Coordinates of C-alpha atoms in Angstrom, one line a residue:
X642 CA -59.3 108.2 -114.3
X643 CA -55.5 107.9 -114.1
X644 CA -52.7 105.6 -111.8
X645 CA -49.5 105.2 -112.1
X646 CA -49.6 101.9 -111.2
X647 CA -52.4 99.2 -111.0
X648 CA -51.9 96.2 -109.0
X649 CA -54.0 93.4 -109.1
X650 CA -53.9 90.8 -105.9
X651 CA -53.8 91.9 -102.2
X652 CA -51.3 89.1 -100.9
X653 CA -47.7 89.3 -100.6
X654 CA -46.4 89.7 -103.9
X655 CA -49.0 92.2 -105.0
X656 CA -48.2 94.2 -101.3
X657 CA -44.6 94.5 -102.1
X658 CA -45.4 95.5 -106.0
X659 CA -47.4 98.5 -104.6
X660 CA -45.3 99.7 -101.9
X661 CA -42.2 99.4 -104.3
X662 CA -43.7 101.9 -106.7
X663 CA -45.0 103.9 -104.4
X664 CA -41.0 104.8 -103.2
X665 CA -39.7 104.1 -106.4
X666 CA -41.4 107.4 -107.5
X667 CA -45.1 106.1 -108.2
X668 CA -47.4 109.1 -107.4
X669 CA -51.1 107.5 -107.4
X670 CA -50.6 103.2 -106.6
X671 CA -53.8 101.4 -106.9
X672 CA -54.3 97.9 -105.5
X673 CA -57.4 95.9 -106.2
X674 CA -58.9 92.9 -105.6
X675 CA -62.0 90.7 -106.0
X676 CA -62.2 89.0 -102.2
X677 CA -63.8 91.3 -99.6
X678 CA -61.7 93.3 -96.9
X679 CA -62.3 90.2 -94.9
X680 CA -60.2 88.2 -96.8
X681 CA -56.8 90.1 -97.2
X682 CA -53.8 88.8 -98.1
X683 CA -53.9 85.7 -100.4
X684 CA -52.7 83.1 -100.0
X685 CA -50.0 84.7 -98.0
X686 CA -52.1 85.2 -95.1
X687 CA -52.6 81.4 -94.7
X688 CA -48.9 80.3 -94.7
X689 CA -46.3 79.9 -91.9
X690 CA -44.7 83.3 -93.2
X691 CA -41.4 81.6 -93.9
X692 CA -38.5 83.3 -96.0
X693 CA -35.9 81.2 -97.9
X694 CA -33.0 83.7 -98.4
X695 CA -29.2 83.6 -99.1
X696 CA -27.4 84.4 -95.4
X697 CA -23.8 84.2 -94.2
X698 CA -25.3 82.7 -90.6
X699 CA -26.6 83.7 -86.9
X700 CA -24.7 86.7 -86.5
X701 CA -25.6 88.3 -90.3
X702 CA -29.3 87.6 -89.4
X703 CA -29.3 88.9 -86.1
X704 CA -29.6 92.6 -86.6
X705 CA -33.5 91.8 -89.0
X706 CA -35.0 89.3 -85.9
X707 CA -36.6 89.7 -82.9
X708 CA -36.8 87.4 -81.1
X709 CA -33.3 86.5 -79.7
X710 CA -31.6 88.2 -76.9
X711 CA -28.0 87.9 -76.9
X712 CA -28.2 84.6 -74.0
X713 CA -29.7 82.9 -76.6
X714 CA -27.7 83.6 -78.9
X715 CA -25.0 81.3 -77.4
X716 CA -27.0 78.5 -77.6
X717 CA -27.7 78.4 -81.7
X718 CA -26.3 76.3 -84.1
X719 CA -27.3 78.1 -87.7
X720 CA -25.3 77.5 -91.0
X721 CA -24.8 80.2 -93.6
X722 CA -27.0 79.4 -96.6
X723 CA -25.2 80.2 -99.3
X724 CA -26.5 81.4 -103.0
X725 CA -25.2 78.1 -104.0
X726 CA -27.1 76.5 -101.5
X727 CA -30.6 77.8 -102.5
X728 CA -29.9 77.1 -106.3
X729 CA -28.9 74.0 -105.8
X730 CA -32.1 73.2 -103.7
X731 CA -34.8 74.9 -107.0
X732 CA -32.6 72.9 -109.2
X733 CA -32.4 69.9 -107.4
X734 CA -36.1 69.5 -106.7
X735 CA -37.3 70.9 -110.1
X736 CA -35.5 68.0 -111.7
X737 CA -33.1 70.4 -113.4
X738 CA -36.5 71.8 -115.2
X739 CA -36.5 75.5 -113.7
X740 CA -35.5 78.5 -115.6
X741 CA -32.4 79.0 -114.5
X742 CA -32.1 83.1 -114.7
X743 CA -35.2 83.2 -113.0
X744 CA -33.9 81.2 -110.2
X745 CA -30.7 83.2 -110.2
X746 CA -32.9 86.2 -109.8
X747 CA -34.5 85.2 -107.1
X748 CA -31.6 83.9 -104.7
X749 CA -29.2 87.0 -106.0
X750 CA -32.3 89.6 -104.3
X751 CA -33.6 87.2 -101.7
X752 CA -31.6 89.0 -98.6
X753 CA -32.3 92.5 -99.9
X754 CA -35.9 91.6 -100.3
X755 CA -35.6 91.0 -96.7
X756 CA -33.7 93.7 -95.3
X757 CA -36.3 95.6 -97.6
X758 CA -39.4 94.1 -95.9
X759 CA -37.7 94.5 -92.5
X760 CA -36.8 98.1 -93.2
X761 CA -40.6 98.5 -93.6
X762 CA -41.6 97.0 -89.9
X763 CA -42.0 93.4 -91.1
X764 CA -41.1 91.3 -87.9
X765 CA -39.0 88.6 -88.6
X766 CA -38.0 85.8 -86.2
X767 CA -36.0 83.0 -86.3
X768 CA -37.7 79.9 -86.9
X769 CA -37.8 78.4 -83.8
X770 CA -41.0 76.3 -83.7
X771 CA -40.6 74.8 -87.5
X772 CA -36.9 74.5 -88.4
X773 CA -35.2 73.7 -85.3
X774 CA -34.8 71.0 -82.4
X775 CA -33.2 71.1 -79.2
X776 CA -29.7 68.6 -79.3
X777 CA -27.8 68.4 -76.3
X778 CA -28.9 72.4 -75.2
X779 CA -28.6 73.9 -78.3
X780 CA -31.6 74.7 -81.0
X781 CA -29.7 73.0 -84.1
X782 CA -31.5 74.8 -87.4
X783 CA -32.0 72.7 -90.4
X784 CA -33.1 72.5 -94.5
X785 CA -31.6 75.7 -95.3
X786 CA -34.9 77.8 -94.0
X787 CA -34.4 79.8 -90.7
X788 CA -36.5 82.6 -90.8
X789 CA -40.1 83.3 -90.8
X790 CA -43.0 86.4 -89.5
X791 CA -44.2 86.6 -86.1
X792 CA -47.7 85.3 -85.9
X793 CA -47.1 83.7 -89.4
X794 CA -48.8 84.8 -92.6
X795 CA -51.1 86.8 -90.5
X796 CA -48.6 88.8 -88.8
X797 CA -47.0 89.0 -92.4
X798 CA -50.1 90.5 -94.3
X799 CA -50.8 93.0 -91.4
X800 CA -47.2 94.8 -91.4
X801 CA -47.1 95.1 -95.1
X802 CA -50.9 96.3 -95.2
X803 CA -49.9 98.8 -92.5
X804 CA -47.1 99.5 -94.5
X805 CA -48.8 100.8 -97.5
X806 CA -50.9 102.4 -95.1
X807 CA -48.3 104.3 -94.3
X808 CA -47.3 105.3 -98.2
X809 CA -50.7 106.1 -99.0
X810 CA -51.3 103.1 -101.1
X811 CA -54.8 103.2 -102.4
X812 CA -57.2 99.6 -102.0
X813 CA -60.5 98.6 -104.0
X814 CA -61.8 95.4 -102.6
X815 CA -64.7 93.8 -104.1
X816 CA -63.4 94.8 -107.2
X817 CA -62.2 92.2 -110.0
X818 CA -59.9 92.6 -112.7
X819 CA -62.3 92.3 -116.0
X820 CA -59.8 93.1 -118.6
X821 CA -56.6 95.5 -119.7
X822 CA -56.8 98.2 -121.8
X823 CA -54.4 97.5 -124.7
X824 CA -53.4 100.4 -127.6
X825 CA -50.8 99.5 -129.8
X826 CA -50.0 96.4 -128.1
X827 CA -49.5 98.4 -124.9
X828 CA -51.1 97.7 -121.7
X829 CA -52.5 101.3 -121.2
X830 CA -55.0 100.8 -117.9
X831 CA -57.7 98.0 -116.7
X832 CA -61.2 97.7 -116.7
X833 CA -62.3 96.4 -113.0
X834 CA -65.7 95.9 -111.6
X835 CA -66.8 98.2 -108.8
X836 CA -69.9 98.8 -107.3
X837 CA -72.0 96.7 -110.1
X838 CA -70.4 98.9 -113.1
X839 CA -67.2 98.2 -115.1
X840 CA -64.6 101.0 -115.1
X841 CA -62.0 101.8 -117.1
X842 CA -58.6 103.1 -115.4
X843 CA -55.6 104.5 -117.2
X844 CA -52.1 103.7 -116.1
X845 CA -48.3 103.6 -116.4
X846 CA -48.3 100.2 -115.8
X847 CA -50.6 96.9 -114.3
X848 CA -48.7 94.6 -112.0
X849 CA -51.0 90.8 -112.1
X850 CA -50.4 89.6 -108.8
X851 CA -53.5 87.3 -108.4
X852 CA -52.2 84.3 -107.5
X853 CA -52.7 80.7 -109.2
X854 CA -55.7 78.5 -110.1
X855 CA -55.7 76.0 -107.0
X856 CA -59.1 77.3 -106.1
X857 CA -60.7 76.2 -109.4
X858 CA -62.1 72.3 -108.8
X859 CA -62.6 72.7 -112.8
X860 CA -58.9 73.9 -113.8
X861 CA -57.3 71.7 -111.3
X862 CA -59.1 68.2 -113.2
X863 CA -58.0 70.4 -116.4
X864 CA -54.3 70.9 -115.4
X865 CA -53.5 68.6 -112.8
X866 CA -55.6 65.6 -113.4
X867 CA -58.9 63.9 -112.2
X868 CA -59.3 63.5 -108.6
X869 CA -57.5 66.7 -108.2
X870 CA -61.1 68.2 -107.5
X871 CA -61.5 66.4 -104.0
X872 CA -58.5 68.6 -102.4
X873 CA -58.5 71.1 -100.3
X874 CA -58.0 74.5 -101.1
X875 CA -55.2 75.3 -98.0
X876 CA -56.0 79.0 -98.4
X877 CA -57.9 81.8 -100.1
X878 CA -61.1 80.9 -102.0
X879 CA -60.1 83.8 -104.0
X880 CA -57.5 82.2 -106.7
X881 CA -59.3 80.8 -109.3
X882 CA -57.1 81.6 -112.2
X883 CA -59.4 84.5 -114.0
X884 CA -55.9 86.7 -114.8
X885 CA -54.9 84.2 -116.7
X886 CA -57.2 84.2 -119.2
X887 CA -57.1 87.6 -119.3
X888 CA -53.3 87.7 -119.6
X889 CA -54.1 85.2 -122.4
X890 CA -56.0 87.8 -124.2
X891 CA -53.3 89.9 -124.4
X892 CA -50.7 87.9 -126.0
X893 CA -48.8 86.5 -122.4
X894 CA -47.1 83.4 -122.8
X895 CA -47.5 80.5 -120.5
X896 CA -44.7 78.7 -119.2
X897 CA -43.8 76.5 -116.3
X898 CA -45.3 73.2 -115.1
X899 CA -49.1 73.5 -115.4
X900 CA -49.5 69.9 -114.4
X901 CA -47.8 70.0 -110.7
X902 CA -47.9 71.8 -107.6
X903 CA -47.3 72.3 -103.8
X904 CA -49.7 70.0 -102.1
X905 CA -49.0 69.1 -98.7
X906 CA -50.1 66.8 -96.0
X907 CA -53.6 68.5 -94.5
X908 CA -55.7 67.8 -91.8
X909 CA -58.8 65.2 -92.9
X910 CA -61.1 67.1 -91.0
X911 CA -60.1 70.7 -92.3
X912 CA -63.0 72.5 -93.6
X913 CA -62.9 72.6 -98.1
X914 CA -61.7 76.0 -97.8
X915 CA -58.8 77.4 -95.7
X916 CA -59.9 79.0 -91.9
X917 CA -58.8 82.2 -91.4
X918 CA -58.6 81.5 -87.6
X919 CA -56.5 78.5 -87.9
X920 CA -54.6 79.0 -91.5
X921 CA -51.5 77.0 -91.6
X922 CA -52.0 74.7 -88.3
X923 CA -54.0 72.2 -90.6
X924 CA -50.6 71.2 -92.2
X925 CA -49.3 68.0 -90.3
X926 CA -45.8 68.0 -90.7
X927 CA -45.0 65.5 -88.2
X928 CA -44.3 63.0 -90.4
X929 CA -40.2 62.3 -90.3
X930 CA -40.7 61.5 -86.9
X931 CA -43.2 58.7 -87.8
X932 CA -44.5 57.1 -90.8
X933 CA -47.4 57.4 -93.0
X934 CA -50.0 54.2 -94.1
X935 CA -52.6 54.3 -96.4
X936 CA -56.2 52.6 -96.0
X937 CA -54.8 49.2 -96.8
X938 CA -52.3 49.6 -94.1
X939 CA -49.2 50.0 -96.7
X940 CA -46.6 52.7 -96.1
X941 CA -46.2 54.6 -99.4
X942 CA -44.1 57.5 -99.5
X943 CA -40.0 57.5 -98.1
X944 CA -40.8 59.9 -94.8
X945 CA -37.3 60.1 -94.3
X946 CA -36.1 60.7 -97.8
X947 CA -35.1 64.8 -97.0
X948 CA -35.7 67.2 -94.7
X949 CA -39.8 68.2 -94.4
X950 CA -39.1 71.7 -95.8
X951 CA -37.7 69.7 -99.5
X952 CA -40.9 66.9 -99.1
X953 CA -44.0 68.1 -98.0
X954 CA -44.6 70.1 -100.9
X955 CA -45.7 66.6 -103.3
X956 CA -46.3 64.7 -100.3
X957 CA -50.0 66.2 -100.7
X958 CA -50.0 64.7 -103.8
X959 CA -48.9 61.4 -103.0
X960 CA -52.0 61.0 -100.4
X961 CA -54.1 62.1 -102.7
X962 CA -53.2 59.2 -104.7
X963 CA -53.7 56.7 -102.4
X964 CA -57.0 54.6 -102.1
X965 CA -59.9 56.7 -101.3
X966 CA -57.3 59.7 -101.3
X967 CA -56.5 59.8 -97.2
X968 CA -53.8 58.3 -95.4
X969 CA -52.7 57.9 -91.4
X970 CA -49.6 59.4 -89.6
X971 CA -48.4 57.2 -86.7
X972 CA -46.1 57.7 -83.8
X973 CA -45.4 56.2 -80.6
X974 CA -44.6 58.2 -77.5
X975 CA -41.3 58.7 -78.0
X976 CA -41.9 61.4 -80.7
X977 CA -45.1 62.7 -79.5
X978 CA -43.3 65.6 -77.5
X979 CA -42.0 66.4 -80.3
X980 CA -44.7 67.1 -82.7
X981 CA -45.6 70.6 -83.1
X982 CA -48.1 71.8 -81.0
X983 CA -49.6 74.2 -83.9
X984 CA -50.1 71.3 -86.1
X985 CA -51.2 68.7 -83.1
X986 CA -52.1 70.4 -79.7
X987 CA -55.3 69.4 -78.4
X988 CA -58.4 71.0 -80.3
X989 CA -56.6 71.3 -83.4
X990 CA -56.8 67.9 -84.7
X991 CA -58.5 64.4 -83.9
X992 CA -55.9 62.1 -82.2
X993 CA -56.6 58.6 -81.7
X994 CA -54.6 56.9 -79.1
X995 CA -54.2 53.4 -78.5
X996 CA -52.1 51.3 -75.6
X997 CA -51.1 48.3 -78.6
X998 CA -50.9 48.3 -82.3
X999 CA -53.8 46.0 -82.1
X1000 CA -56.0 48.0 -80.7
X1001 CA -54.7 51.3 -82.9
X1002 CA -55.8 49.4 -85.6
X1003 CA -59.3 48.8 -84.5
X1004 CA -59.5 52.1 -83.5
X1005 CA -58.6 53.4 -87.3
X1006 CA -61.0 51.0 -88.9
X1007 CA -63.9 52.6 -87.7
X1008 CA -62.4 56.2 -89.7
X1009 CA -61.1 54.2 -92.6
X1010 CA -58.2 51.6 -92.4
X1011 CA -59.7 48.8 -94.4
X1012 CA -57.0 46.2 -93.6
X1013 CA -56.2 46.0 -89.6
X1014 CA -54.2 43.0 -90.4
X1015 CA -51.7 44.4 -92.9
X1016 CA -51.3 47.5 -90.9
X1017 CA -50.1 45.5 -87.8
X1018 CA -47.8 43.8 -90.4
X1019 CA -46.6 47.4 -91.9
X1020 CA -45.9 48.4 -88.4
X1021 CA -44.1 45.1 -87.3
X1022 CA -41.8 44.6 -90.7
X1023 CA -40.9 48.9 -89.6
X1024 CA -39.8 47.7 -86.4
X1025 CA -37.8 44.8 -87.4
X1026 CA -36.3 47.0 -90.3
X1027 CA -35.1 49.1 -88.0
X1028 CA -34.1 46.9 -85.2
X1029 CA -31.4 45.1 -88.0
X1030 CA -30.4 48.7 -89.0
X1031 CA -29.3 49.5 -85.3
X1032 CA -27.9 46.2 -84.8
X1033 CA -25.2 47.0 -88.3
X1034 CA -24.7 50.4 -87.0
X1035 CA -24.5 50.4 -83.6
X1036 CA -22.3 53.8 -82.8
X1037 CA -25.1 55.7 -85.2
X1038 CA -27.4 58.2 -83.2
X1039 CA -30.9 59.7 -83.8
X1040 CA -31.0 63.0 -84.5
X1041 CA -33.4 64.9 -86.1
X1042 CA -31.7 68.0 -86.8
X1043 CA -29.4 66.6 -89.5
X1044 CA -29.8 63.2 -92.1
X1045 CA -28.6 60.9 -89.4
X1046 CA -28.5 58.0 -91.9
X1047 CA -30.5 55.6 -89.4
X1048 CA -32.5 54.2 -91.8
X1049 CA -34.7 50.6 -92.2
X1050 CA -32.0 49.3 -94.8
X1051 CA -29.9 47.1 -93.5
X1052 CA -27.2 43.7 -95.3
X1053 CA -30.0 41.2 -95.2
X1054 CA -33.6 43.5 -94.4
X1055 CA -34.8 46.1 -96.1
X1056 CA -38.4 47.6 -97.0
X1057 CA -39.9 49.7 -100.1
X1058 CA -40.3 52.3 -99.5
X1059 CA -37.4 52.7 -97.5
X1060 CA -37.6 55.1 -94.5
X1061 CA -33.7 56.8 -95.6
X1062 CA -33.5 59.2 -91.9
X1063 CA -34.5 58.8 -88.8
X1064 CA -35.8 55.6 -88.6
X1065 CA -37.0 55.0 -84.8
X1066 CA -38.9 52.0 -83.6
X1067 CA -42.4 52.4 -82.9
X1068 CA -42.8 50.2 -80.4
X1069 CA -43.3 52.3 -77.1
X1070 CA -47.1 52.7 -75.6
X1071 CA -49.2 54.8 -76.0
X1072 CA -49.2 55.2 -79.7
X1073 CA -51.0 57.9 -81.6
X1074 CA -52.6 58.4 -85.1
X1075 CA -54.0 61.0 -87.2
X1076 CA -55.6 61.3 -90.7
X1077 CA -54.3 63.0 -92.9
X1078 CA -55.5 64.5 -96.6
X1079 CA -54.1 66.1 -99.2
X1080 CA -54.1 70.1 -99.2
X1081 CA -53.0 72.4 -102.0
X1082 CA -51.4 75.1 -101.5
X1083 CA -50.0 77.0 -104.9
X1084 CA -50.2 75.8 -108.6
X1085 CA -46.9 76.2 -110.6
X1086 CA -47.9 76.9 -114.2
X1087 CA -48.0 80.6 -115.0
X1088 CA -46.9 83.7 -116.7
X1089 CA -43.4 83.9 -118.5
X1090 CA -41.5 87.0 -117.6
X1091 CA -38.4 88.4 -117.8
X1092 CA -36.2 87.9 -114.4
X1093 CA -34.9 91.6 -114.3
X1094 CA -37.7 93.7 -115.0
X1095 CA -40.5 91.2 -114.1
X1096 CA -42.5 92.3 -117.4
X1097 CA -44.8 89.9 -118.7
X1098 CA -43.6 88.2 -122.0
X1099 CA -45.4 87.5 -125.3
X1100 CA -43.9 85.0 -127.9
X1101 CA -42.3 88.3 -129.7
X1102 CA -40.7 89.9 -126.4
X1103 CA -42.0 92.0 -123.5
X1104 CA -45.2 93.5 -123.2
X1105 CA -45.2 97.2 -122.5
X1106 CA -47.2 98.1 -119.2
X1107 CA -47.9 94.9 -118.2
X1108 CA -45.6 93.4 -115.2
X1109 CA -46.5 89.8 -113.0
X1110 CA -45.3 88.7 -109.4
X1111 CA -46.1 85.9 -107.2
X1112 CA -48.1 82.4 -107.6
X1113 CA -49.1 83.7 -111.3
X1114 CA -45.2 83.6 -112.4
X1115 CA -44.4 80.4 -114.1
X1116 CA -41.2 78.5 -114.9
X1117 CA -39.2 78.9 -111.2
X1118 CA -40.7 75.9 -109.6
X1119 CA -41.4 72.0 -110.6
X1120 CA -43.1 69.3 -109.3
X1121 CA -41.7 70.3 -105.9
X1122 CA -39.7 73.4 -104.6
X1123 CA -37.9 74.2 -101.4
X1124 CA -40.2 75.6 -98.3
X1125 CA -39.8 79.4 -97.8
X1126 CA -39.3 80.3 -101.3
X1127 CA -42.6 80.9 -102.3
X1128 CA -42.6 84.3 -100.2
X1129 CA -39.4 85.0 -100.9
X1130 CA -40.1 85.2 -104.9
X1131 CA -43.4 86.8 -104.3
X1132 CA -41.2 89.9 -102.2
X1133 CA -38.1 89.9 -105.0
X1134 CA -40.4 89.9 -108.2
X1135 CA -43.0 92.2 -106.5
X1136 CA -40.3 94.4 -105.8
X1137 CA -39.4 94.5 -109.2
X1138 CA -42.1 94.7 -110.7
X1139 CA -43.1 97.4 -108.6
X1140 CA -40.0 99.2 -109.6
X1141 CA -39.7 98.5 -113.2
X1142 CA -43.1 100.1 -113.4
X1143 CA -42.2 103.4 -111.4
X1144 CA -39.5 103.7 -114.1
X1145 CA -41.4 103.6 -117.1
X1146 CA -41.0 106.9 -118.9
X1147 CA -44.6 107.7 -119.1
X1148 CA -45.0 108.0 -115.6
X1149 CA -46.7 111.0 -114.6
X1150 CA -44.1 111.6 -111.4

């Protein structure tokens, strides 16, 4: 039995690997994966379905989005994002630690991947609901991040699914990768489980697009750390790191940072494994308009320190860290409007309201807070933080759509952690709460490749016929990385991997 091309993981990255070698000149593309058809899509199915890319502004992404007519138009602030921009932003946040031509790859290909995607009948939207506000009439975007699917990861997975429909993309599910056929250190096919029996399946090339480890309790305590096993897996039950080893057989190196990854701030109540009816509305975001306490009552993390799209990505981690590994958001009413309705509408998480701090506090001790006393004080040393703040910089103004500088540091008062951006009181009845946990999302260790061709490397050089994409590519991100670009390096690397495979000369075209 022969393919051109194997690929190995249903999600985003693997999707846009198969379709690219199918028009690249691919004959026979096979895609298969271990889940069930039920559980399509990765981890891509589970996210937002935002896109970090290089753009020149509102009028360059107009022609790839549907959902503004040309009234609304008029009423959008939206800076270009320049390649400068998004470099900056994976260098910045990796701590100077990512590879640097594989982060130049990335943002040099990250609007083509687009227009490619949209060419395809992917329907992208401006970001309305996560990366803007309304300021004085106009929807003011921010963090760099702007685009994103209709209906989110879901809507995501079903275009490019329908897509390779379309190209006549062959899909096993239910059937695992078990190891690659190797002759003269050439990856020459795999061996997949289907229907009970191993099979052996020659091809011009395998694409690994499998995604990382995060669903492993046992490699997470390896990699990350102990108490890493009590978080919960955001999405697929699915990625449990098996390609790895296999890779490892092989000769693959490892890179990256096998001891971090994107964690964010998760519903308590979220079941262990991510719901495919809810997906990524068990995130709670809403935490630059409010502040975050742990079960003592302490604030730990800066909530203002950058825009959510540049924190939330270690905040998991940080709650994780904290006593008994939860934490609380709090708000007042002023900001409750404001919270996203996804994340926070009624009968998608617990809310406990409260008409006093006091009574808050007595509220949360029967779900956890173990010190109502400090918590009132936490609350009461915010306020008057921010209170001197105001009173030094009177002519400042909240805003939420830029780093408005109003902050709880002040000539004679300030806290640790500070809150660095919008810094409001919370002082105004009825106040709110919710409990929060940590969720991961993607681990960052993985595969070395090469940023061009997207071949998988050994110590010695590339390995023929064997190509990676996605969460199982290591060395881009680092401790944190900037919101969006997780499916926008899945698209660019998939597509070239896709590609470099369809070129190989012993294609069968």
């Amino acid at each position: 039995m022969y393919y051109d091309c194997i690929v190995v993981g249903s999600g985003n990255a693997g999707s846009c690997a198969a379709l690219s070698a199918k028009e690249n000149g691919c004959q026979k593309v096979l895609l298969v994966d271990k889940c069930s058809p039920e559980w399509v899509g990765g981890n891509g199915y589970f996210t937002a379905g935002a896109f970090r890319i290089v753009h020149n502004g509102l009028e360059d992404l107009l022609p790839i989005v549907q959902n503004v007519s040309p009234e609304q138009a008029k009423h959008i602030d939206l800076d270009p994002y320049s390649h400068a921009n998004f470099i900056e932003d994976i260098m910045r946040l990796s701590g100077r630690r990512s590879d640097p031509t594989l982060a130049a790859s990335l943002v040099e290909s990250s609007r083509d991947a687009v227009d490619w995607l949209a060419g395809h009948q992917v329907p992208f939207i401006l970001s309305f609901h996560r990366q803007a506000y309304e300021v004085g009439g106009r929807q003011k975007f921010w963090g760099g991040l702007v685009l994103s699917i209709e209906d989110g990861g879901k809507g995501l997975i079903a275009a490019e699914h329908e897509a390779l429909k379309k190209a006549g993309v062959e899909i096993w599910f239910d059937c695992p990768l078990v190891n690659l056929l190797v002759q003269d250190g050439t990856v020459t096919g795999a061996v997949v489980r289907k229907d009970g029996s191993e099979l052996s399946i020659e091809s011009g090339g395998v694409i690994l697009a499998a995604g990382g480890f995060e669903a492993n309790s046992k490699l997470r305590v390896t990699h990350l750390g102990m108490g890493w096993e009590k978080a919960k897996v955001r999405g697929t039950p699915f990625n449990t790191g098996d390609c790895f080893a296999i890779a490892e057989g092989v000769g693959a190196k490892f890179t990256g940072d096998w001891a971090s990854c994107h964690s964010t701030t998760w519903d308590f109540n979220a079941p262990e494994i991510g719901a495919r009816n809810l997906t990524n509305q068990f995130t709670k975001s809403g935490y630059p308009l409010g502040i975050m306490v742990n079960a003592n009552g302490v604030r730990f993390v800066d909530e203002g320190e950058d825009y959510r799209n540049y924190t939330y990505a270690r905040f998991g981690k940080a709650i994780l860290q904290q006593p008994e590994g939860f934490a609380f958001q709090v708000w007042d009413s002023k900001m409750l409007g404001m919270l996203r309705k996804e994340e926070y509408g009624d009968g998608v998480v617990e809310k406990i309201f409260a008409d006093t701090i006091d009574e808050l506090a007595r509220k949360l001790s029967g779900i956890g807070l173990m010190d109502q006393a400090q918590f009132v004080e936490t609350i009461q040393s915010y306020n008057a933080a921010v209170t001197q703040h105001k009173l030094e910089n009177s002519d400042w103004h909240w805003d939420p759509a830029v780093k408005d500088g109003l902050s709880t540091e002040s000539s004679n008062l300030s806290l640790s952690p500070p809150k660095s951006h919008w810094a409001e009181s919370i002082d105004k009845s009825p106040f709110m709460a919710v409990k929060v946990c940590c969720g991961i999302t993607f681990t960052f260790g993985g595969l070395a490749i090469d940023p061009v061709s997207a071949a998988v490397l050994s110590e010695s050089g590339p390995i023929p016929g064997l190509f990676c994409a996605g969460e199982m590519v290591g060395g881009l991100f680092y401790n944190n990385y900037p919101g969006g670009s997780g499916l926008s390096a899945g698209a660019v690397f998939g597509r070239k991997a896709g590609a470099s495979v369809a070129n190989r000369p012993n294609i069968r075209k």
